[in-house]
MMTF fields as JSON, N, C-alpha, C and O atoms, coordinates in Angstrom:
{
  "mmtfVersion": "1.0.0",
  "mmtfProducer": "UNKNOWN",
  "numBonds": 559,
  "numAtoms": 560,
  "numGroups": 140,
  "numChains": 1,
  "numModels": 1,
  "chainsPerModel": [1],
  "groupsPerChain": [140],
  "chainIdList": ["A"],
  "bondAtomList": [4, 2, 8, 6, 12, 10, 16, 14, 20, 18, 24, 22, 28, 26, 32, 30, 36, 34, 40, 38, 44, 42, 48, 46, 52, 50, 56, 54, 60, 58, 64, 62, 68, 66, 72, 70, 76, 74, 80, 78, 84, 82, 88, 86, 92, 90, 96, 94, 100, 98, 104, 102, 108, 106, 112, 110, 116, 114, 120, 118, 124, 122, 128, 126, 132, 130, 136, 134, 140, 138, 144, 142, 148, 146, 152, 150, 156, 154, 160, 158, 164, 162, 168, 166, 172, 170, 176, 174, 180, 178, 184, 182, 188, 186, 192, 190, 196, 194, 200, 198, 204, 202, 208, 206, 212, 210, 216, 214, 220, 218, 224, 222, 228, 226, 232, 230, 236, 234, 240, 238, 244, 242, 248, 246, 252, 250, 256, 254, 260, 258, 264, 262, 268, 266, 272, 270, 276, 274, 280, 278, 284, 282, 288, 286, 292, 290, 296, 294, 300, 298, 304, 302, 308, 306, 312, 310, 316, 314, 320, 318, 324, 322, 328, 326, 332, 330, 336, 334, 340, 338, 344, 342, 348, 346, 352, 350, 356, 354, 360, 358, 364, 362, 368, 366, 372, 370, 376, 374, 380, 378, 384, 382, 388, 386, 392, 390, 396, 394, 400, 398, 404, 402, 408, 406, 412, 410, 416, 414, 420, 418, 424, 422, 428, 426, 432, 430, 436, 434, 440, 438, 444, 442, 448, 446, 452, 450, 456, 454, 460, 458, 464, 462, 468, 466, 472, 470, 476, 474, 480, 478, 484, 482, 488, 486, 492, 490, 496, 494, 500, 498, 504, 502, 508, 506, 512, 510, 516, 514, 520, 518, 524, 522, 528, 526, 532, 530, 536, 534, 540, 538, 544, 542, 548, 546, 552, 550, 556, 554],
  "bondOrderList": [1, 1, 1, 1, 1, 1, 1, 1, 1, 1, 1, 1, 1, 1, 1, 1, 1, 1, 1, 1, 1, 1, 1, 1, 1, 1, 1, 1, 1, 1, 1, 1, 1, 1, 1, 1, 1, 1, 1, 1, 1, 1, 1, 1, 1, 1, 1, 1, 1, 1, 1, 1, 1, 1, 1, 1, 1, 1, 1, 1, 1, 1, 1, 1, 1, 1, 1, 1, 1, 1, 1, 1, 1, 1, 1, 1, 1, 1, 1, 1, 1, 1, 1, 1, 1, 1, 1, 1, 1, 1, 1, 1, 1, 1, 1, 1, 1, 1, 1, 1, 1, 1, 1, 1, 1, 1, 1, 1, 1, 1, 1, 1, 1, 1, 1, 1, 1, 1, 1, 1, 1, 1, 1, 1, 1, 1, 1, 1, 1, 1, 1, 1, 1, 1, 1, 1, 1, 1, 1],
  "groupList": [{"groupName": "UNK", "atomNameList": ["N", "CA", "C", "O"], "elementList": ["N", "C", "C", "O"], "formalChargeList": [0, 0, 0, 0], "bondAtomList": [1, 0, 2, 1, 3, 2], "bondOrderList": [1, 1, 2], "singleLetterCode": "X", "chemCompType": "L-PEPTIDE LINKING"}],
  "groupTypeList": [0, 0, 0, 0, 0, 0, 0, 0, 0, 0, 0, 0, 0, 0, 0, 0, 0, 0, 0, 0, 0, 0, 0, 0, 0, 0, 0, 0, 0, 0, 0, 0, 0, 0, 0, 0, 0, 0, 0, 0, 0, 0, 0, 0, 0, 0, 0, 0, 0, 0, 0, 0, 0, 0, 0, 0, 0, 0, 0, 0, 0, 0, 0, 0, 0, 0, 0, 0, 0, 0, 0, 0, 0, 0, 0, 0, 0, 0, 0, 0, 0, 0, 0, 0, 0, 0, 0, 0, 0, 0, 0, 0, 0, 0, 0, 0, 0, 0, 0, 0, 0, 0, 0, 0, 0, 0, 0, 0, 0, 0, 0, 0, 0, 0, 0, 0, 0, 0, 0, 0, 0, 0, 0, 0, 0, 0, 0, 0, 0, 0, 0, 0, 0, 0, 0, 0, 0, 0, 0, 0],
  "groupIdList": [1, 2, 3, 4, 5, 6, 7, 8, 9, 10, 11, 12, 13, 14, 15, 16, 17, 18, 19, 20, 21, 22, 23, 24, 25, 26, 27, 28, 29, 30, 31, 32, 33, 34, 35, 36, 37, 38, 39, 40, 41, 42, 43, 44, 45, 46, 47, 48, 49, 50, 51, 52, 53, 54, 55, 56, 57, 58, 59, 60, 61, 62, 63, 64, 65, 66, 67, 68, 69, 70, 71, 72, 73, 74, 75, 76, 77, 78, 79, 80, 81, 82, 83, 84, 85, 86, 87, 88, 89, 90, 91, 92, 93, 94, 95, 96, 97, 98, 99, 100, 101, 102, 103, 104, 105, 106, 107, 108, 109, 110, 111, 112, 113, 114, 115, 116, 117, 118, 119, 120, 121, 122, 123, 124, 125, 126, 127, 128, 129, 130, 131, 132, 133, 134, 135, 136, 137, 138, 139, 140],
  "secStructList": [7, 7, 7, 7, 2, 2, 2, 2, 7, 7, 1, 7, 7, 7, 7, 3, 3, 3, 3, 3, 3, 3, 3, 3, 7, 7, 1, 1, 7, 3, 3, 3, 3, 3, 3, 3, 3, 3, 3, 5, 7, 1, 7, 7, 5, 1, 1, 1, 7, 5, 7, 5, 7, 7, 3, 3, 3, 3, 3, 3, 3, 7, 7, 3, 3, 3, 3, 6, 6, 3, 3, 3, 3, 7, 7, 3, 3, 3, 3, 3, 3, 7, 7, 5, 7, 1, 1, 1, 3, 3, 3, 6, 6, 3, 3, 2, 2, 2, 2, 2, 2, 2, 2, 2, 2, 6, 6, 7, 2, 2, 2, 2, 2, 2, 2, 1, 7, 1, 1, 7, 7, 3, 3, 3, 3, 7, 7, 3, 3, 3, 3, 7, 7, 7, 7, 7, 7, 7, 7, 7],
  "xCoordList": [-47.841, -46.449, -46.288, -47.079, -45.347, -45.125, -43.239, -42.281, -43.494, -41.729, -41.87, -42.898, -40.018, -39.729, -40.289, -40.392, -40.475, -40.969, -40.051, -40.278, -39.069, -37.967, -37.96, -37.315, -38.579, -38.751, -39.754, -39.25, -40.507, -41.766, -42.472, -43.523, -41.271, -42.112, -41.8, -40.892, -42.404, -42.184, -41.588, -41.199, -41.708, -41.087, -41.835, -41.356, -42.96, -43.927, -45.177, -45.423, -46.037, -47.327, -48.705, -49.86, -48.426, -49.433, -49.057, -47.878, -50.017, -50.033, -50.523, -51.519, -50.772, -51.171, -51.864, -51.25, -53.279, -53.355, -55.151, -55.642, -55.362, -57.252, -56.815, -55.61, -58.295, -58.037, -59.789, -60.675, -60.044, -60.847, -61.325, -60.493, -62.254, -62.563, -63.736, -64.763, -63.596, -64.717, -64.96, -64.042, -66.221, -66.32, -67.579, -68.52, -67.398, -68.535, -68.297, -67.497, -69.497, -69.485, -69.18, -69.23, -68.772, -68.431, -68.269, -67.19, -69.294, -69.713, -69.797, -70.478, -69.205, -69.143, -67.716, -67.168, -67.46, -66.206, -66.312, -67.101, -65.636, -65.68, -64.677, -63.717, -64.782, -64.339, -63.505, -64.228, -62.614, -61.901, -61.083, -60.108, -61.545, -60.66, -60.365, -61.207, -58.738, -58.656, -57.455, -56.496, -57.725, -56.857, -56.411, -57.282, -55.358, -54.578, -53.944, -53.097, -54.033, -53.212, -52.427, -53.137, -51.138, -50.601, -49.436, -48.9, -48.661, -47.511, -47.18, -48.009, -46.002, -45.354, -43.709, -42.692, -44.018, -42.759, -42.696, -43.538, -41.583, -40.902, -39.894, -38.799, -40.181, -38.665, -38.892, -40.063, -37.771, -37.748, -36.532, -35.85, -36.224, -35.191, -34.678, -35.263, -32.914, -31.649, -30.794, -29.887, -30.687, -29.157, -29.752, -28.93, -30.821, -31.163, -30.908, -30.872, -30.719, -31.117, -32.283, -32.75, -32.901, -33.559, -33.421, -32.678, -33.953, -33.718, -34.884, -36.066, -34.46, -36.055, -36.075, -35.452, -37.164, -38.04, -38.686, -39.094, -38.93, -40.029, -40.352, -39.411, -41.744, -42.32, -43.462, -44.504, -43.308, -44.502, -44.894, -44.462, -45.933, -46.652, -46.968, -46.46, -47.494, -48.089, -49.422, -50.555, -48.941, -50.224, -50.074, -49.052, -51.55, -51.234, -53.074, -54.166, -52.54, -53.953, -53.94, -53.347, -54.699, -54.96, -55.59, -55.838, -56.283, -57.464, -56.963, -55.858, -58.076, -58.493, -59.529, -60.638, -59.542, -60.411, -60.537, -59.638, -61.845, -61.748, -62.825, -63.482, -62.869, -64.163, -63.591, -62.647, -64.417, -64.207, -63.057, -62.998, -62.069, -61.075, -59.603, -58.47, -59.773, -58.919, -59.183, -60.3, -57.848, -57.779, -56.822, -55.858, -57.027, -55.648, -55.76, -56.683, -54.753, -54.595, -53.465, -52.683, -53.348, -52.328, -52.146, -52.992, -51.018, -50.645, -49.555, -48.438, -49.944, -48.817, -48.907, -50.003, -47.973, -47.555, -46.354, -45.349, -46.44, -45.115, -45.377, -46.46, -43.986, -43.716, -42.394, -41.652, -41.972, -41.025, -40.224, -40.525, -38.923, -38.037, -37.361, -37.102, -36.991, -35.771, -35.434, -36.145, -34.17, -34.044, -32.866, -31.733, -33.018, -31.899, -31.019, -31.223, -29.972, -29.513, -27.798, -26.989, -27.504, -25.96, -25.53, -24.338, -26.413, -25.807, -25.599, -24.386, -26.536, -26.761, -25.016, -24.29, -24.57, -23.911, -23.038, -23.623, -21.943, -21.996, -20.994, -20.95, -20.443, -19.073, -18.966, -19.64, -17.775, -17.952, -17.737, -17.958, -17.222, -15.938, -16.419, -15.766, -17.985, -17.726, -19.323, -20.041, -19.771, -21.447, -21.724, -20.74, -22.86, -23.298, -22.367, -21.525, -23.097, -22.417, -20.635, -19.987, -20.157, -19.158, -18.411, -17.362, -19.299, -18.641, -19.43, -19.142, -20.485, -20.569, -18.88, -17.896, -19.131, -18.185, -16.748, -16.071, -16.517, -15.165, -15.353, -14.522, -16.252, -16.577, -16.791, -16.48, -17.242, -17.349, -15.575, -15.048, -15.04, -13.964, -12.971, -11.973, -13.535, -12.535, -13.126, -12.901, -13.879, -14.971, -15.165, -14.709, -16.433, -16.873, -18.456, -19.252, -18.737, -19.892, -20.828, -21.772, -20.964, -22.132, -22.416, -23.549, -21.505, -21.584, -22.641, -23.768, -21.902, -22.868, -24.497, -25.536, -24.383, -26.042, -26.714, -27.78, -26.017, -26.887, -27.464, -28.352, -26.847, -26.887, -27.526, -27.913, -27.514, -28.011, -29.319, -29.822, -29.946, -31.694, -31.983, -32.0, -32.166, -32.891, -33.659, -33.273, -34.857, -36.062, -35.962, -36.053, -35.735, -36.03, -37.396, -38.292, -37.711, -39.166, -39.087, -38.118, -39.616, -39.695, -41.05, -42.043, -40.973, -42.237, -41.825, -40.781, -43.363, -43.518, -44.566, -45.334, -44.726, -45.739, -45.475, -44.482, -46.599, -47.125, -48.273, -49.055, -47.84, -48.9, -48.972, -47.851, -50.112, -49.683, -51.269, -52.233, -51.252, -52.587, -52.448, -51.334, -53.382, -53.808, -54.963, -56.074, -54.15, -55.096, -55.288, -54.275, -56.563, -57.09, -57.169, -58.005, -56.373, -56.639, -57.624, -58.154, -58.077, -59.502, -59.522, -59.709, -59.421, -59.799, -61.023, -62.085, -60.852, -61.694, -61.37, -60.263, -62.268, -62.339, -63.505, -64.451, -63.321, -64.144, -64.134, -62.93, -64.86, -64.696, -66.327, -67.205, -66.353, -66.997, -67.503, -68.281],
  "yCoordList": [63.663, 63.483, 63.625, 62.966, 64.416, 64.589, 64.624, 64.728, 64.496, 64.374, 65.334, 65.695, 66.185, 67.385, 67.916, 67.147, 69.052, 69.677, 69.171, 68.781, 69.26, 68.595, 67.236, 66.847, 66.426, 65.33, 65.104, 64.498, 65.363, 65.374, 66.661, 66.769, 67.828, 69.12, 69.117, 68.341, 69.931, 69.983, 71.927, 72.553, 72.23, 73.663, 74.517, 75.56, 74.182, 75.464, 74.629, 73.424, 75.99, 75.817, 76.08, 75.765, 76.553, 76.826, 76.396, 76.416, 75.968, 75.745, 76.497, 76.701, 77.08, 77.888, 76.689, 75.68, 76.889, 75.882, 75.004, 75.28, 74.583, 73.895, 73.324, 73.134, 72.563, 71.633, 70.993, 71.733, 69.638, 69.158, 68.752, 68.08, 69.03, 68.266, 67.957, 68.597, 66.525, 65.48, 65.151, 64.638, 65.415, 64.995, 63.492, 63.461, 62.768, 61.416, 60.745, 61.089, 59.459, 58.845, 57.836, 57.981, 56.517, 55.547, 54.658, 54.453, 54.175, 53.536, 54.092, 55.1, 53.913, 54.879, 55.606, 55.586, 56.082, 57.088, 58.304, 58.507, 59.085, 60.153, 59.955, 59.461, 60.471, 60.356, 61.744, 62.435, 61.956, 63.313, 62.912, 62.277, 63.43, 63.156, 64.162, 64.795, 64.529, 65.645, 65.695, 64.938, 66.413, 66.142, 67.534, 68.181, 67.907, 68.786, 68.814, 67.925, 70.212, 69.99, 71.453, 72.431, 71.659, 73.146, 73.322, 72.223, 74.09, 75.088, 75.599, 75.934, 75.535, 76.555, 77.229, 76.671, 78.689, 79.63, 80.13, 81.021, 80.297, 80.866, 80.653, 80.381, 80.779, 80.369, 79.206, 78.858, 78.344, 77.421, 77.568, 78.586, 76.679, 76.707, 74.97, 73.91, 75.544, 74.62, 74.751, 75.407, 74.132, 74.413, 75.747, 76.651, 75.903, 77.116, 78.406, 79.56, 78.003, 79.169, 79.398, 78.499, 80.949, 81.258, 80.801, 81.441, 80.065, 79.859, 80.064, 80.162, 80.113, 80.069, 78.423, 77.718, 78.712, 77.192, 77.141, 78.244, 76.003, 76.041, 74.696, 73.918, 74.184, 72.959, 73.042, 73.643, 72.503, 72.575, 71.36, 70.602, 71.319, 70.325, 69.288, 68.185, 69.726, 69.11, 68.109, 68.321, 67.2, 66.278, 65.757, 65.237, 66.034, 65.326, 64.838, 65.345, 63.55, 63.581, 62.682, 61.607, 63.33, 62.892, 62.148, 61.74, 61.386, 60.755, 60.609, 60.14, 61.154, 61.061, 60.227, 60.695, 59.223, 59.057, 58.873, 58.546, 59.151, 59.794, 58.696, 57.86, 58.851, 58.424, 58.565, 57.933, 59.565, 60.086, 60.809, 62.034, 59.879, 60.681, 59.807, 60.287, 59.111, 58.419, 58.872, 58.88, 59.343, 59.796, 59.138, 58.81, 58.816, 58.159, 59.229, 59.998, 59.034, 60.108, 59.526, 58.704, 59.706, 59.311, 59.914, 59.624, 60.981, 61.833, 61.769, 61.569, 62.013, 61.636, 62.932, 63.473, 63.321, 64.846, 64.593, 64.135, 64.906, 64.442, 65.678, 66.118, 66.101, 67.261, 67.232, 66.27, 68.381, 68.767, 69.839, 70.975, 69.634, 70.845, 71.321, 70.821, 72.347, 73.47, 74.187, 75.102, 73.697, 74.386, 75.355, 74.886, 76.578, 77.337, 77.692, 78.696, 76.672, 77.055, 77.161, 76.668, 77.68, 77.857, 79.061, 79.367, 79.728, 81.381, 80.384, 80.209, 79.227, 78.871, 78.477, 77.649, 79.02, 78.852, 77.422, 77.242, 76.577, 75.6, 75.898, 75.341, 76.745, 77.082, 78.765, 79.405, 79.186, 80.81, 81.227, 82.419, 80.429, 80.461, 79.866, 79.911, 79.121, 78.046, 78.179, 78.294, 78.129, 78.102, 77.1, 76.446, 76.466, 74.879, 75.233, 74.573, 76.676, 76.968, 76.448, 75.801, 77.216, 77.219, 75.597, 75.244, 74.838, 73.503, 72.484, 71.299, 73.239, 72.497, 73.09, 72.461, 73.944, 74.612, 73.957, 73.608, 73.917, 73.018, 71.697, 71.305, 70.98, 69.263, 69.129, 68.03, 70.065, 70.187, 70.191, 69.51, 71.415, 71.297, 70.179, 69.856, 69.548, 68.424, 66.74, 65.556, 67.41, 66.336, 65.532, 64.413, 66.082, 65.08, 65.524, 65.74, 65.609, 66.473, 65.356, 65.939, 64.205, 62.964, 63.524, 63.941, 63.539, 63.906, 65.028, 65.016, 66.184, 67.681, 67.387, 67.929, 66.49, 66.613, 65.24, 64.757, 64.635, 64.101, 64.698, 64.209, 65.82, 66.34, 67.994, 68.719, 68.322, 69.488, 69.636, 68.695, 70.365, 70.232, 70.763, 71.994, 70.303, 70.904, 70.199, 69.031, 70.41, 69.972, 68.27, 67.38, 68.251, 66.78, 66.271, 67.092, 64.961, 64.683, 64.832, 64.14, 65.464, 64.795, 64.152, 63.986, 63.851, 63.163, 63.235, 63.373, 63.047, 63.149, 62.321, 62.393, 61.475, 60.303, 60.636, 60.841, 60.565, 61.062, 59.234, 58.515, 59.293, 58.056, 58.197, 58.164, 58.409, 58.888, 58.681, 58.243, 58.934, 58.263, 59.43, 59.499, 60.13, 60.925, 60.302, 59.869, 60.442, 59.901, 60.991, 61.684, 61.606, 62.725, 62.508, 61.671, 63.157, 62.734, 63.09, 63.977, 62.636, 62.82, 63.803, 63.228, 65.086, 65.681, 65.918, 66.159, 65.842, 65.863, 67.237, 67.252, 68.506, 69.686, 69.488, 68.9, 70.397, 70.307, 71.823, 72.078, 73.101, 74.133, 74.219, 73.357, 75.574, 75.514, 76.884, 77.609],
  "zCoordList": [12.727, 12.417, 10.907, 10.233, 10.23, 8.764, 8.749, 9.515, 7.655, 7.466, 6.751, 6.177, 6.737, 6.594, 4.652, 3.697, 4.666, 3.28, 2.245, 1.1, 2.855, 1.483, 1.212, 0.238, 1.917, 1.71, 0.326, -0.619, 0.264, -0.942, -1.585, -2.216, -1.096, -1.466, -2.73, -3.027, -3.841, -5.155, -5.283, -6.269, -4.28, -4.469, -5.216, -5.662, -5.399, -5.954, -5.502, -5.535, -4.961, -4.666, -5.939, -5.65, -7.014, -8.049, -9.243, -9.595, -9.979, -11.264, -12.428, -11.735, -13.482, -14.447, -15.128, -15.475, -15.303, -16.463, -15.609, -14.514, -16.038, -15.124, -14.601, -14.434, -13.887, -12.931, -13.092, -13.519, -12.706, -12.743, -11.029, -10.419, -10.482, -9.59, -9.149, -9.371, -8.22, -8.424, -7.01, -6.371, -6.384, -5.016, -5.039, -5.833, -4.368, -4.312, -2.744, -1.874, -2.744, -1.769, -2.569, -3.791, -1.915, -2.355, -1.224, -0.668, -0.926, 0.295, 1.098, 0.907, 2.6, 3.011, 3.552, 4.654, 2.617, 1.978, 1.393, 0.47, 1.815, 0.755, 0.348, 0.938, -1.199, -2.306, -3.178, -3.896, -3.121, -3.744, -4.304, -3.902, -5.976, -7.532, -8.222, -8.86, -8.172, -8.818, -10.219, -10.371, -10.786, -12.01, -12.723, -13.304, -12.697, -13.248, -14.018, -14.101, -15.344, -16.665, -16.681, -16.444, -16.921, -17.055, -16.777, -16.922, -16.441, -16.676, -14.975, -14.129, -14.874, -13.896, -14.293, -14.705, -13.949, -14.138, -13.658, -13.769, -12.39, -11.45, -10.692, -11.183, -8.768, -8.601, -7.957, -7.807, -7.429, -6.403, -5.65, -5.774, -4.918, -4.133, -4.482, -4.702, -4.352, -4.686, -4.223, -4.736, -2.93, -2.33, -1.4, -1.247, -0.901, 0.124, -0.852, -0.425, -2.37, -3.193, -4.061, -4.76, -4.012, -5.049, -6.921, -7.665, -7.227, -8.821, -9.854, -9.523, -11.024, -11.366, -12.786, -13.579, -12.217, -12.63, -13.952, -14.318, -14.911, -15.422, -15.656, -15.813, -15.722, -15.518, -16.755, -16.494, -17.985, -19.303, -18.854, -17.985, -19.733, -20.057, -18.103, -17.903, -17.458, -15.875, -15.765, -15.331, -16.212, -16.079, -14.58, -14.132, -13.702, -12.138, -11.949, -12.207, -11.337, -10.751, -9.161, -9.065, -7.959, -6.781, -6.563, -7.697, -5.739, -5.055, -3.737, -3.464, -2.664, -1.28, -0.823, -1.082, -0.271, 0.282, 1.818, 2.593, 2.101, 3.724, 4.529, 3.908, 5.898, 6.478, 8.044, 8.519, 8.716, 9.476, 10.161, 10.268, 10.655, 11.376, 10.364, 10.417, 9.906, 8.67, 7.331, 6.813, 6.658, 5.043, 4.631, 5.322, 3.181, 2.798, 1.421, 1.152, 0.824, -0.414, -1.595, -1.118, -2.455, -3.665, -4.756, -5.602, -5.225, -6.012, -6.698, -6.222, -8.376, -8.799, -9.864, -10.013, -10.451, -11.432, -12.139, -11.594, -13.44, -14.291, -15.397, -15.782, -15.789, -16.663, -17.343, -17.146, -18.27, -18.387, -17.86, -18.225, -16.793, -15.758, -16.581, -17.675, -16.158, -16.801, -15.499, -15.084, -14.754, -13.992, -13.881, -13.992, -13.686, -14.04, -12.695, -12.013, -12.412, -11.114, -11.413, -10.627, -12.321, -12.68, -11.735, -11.706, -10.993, -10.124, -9.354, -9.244, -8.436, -7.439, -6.431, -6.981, -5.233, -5.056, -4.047, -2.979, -4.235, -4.06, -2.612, -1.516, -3.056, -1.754, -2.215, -3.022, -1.302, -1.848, -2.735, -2.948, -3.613, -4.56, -5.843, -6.885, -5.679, -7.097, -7.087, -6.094, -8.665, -8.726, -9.038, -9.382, -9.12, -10.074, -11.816, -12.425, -12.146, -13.863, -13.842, -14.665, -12.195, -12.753, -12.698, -13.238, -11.902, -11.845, -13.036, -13.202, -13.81, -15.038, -16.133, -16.52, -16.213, -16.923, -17.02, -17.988, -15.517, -15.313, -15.843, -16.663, -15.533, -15.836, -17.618, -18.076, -18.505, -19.52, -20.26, -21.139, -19.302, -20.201, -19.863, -20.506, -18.502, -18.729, -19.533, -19.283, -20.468, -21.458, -21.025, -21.261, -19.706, -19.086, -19.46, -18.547, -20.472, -21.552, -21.007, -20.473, -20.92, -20.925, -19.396, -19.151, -18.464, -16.747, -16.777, -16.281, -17.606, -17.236, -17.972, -17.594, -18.987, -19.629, -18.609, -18.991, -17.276, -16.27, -15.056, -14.358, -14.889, -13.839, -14.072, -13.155, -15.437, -15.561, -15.743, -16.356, -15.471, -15.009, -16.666, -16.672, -17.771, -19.305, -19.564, -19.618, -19.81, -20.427, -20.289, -21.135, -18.831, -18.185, -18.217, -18.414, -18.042, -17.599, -16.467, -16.154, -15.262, -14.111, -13.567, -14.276, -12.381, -11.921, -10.204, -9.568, -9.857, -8.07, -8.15, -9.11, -7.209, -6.775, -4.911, -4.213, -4.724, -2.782, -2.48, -3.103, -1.6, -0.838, 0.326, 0.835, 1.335, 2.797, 3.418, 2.79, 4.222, 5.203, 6.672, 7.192, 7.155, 8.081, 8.912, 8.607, 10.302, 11.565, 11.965, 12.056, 12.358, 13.24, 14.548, 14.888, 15.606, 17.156, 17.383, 16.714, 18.194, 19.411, 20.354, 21.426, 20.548, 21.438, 22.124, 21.551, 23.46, 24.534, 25.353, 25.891, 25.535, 26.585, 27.002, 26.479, 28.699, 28.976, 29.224, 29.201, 29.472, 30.406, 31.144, 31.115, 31.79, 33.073, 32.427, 33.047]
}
């Protein structure tokens, strides 16, 4: 059972930039430590639109630990967004730009610099746990 991609997806699958990783036992556990530093530029999706993205400075680091048919895992990633979704369309008629645009000129200037995606920090934190079922076949 998983809950839907938009729930915790981050909208890009790669990073530019290393990665460190660390496999161990630790009792009896396995042990997976990973740690990531870098950059992403491209697109994502906003509103079921194409946009493009950029994410500097990506500090993230995981840990898994496993033992047999139970994993638990914990991920956290924090950066700076720039998201460029002013084409992105809101109705047929109106873009995100053009409803900053409007909210600006009605000097609501503090509103548009909360809601506009510029060189934000963001951050994602994941916590989640995987049960493996048991299958049993038999054939002949």
């Amino acid at each position: 059972m998983r809950v839907p991609q938009g729930v915790y997806g981050l909208g890009f699958d790669n990073i530019e930039g290393v990665s460190f990783y660390r496999t161990a036992q630790i009792g009896g556990l396995d042990s997976t430590l990973q740690a990531v530093a870098g950059s992403y530029d491209g697109e994502t999706t906003v509103s079921g639109f194409e946009v493009d993205a950029e994410i500097k400075n990506i500090l993230g680091l995981t840990w898994e630990l496993s033992n047999g048919n139970l994993s638990g895992r914990v991920a956290y990633l924090r950066g700076k967004v720039t998201i460029d979704a002013e084409s992105a369309s809101l109705s047929p008629t109106l873009t995100i730009g053009g409803l900053l645009n409007t909210l600006n000129g009605l000097g609501l200037n503090t509103l548009v610099s909360d809601i506009d995606i510029q060189d934000e920090t963001g951050s994602f934190f994941r916590f989640g746990f995987n049960l493996r079922q048991w299958r049993l076949g038999f054939s002949q």
